[in-house]
Coordinates of C-alpha atoms and ligand atoms in Angstrom, one line a residue:
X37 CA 25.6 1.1 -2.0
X38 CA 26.2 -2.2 -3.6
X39 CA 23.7 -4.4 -5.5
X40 CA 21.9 -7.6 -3.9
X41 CA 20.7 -10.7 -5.4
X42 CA 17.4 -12.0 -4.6
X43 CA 16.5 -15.3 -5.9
X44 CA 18.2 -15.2 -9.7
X45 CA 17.7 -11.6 -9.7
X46 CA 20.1 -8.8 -9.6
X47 CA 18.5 -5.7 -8.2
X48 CA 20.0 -2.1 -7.8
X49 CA 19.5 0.3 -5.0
X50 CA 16.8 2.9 -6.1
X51 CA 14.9 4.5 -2.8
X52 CA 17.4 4.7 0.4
X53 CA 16.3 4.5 3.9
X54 CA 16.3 8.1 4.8
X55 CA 14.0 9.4 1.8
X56 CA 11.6 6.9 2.7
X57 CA 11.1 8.0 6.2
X58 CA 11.0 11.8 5.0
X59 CA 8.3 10.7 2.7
X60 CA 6.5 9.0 5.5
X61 CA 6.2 11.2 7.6
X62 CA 5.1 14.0 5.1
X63 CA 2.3 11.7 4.2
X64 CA 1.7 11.1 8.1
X65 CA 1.6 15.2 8.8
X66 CA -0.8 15.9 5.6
X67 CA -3.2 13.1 6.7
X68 CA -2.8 14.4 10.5
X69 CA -4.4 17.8 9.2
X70 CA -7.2 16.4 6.8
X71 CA -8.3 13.9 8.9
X72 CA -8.2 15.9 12.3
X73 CA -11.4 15.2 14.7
X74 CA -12.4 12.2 12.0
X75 CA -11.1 9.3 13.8
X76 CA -10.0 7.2 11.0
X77 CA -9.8 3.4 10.6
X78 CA -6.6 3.4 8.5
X79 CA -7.0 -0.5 6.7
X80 CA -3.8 -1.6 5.9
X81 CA -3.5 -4.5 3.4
X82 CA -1.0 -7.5 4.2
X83 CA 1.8 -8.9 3.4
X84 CA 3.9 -6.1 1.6
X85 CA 2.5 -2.8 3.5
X86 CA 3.0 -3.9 6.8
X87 CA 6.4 -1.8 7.8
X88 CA 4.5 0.6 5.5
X89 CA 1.8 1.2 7.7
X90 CA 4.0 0.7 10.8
X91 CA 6.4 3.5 10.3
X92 CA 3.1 6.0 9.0
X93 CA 1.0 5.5 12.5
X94 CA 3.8 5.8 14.5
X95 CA 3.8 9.5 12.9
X96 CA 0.0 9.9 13.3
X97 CA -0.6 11.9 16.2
X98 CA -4.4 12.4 16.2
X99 CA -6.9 9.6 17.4
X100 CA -6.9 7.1 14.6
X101 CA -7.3 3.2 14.7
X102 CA -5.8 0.6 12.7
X103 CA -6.4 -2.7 11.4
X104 CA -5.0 -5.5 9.3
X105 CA -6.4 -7.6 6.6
X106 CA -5.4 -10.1 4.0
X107 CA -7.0 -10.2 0.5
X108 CA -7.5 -13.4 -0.8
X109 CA -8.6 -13.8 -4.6
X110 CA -10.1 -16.6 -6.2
X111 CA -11.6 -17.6 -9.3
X112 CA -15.4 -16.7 -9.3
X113 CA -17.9 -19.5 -11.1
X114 CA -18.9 -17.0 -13.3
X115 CA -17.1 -15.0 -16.3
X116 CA -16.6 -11.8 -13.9
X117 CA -13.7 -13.4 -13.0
X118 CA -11.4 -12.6 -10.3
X119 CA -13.2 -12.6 -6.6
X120 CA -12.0 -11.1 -3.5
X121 CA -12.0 -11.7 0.1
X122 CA -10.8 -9.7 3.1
X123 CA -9.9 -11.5 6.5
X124 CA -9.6 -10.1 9.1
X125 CA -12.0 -7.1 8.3
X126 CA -14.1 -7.5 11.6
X127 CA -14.7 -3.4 12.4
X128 CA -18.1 -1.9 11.8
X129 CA -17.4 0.5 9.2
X130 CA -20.3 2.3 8.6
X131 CA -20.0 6.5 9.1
X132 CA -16.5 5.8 9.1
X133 CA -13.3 7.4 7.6
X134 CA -11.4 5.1 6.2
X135 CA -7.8 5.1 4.3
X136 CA -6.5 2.2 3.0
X137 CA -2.9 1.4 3.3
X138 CA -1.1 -0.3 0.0
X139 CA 2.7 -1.0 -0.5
X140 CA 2.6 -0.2 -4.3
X141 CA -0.6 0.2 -6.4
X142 CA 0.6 -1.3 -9.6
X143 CA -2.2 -2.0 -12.3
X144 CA -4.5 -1.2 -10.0
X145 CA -6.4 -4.5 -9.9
X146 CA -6.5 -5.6 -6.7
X147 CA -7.8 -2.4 -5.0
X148 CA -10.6 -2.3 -7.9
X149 CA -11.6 -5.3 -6.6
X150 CA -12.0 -4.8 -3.5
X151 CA -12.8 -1.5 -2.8
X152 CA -16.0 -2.1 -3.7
X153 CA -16.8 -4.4 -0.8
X154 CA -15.6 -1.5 2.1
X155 CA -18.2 1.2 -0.3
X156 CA -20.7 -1.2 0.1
X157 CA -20.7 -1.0 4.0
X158 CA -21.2 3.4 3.6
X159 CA -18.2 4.5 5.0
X160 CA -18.2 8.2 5.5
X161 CA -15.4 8.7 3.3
X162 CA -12.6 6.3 1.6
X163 CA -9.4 7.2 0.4
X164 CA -5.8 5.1 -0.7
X165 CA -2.4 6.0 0.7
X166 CA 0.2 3.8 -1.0
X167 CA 4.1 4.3 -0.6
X168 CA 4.9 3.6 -4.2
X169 CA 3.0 3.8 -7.8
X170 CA 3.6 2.9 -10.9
X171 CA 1.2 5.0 -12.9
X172 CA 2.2 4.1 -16.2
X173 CA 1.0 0.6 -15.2
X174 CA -2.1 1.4 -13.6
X175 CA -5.4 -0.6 -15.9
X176 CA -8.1 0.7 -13.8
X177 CA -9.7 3.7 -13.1
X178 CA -8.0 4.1 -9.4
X179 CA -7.6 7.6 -8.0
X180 CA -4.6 7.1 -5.2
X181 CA -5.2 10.3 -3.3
X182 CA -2.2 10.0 -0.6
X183 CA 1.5 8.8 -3.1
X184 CA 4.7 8.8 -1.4
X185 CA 6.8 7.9 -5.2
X186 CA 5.9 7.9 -8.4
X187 CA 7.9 5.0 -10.3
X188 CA 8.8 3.8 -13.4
X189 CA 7.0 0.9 -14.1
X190 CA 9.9 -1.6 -13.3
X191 CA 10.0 -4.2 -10.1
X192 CA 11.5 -3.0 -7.3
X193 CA 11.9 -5.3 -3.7
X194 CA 12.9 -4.5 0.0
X195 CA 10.7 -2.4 2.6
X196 CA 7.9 -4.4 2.5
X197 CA 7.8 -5.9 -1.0
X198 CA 9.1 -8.9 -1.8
X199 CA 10.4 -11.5 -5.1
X200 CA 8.7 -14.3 -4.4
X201 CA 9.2 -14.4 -1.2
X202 CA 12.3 -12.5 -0.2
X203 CA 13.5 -9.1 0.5
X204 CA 10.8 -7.7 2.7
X205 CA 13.0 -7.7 5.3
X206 CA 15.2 -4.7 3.8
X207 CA 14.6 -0.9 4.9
X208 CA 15.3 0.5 1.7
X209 CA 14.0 -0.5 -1.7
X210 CA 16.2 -1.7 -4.9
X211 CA 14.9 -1.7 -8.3
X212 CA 15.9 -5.0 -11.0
X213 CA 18.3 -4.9 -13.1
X214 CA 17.2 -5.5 -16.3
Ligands
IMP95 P1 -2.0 -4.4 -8.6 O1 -3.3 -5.1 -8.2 O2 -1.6 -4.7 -10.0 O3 -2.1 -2.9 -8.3 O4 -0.9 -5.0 -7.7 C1 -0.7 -4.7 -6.4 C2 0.1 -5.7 -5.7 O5 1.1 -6.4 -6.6 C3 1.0 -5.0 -4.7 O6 0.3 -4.9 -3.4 C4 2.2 -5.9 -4.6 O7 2.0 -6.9 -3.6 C5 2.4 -6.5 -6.0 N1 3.4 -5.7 -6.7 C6 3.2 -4.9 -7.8 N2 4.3 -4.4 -8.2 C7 5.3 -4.9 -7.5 C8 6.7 -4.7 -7.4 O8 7.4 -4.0 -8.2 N3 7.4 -5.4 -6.5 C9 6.8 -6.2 -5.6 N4 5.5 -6.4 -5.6 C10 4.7 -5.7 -6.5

């Protein structure tokens, strides 16, 4: 498989089509059993895990809802810096199981942001299931229950993720070439 330019970049191919899907679907089978008779409201987080979480709930076979939600950060007025919105969160969530759905958990910032908002409504339960990590990256004290790969901490495109902009369109992922 050849290498693809996105932007100025020059990126390799690192994770091919097929291992993904075998990934998902484990991932879809393991939360199948330990969410069985829990109804869950899998929250998946756009832009970069929407083919993410539409490959996983096509493999979810036990009565589950989804929904879809955009963060949006801002600068707070005071020194705690970095504030976050969800849109499109609109289900009551109280009582209920909920699994987030991220592309890659990276530093772990944005979901330490945030997941504080979805505790704050008592949810019976609250887990993460991300396709990729990078734990040598991660800054804050994130548990990510549900990991398809582990990665080296270097930037990767395609399935979802994108370079400013481009290559979410891809069904594999590449990784940059440095
Ligand atoms: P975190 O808050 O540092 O964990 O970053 C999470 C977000 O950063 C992800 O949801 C992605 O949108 C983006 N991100 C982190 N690493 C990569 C990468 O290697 N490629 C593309 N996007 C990335």
């Amino acid at each position: 498989m050849a290498n693809i330019q996105v932007h100025d970049k020059v990126f390799e191919p690192y994770l091919n089509a097929e291992e993904i899907q075998e990934k998902i679907v484990a991932i879809a089978d393991t939360l199948n059993r330990d969410y069985q008779h829990k109804k869950p409201l899998f929250i998946a987080i756009l832009n970069g895990a929407f083919m993410f979480a539409s490959d996983l709930f096509k493999c979810i076979n036990i009565e589950a809802e989804i929904c879809f939600i955009k963060l949006a950060s801002y600068k707070g007025t005071k020194s705690s810096g970095q504030v976050i919105t969800a849109i499109g969160l609109d289900t009551d969530l109280v009582g209920r199981h909920l699994v987030v759905l991220e592309d890659i958990v990276d530093t772990g910032k944005t979901l330490d942001a945030f997941l504080p908002q979805l505790r704050n409504q008592q949810p019976a339960s609250l887990t993460i299931a991300a396709l990729l990590q990078k734990p040598d990256a991660l800054l804050y004290p994130l548990e990510v229950q549900y990991v398809g790969f582990k990665i080296p901490d270097k930037f990767v495109v395609g399935y979802g993720l994108d370079y400013n902009g481009l290559g979410r369109n891809i069904d594999r992922i590449y990784k940059l070439v440095e």
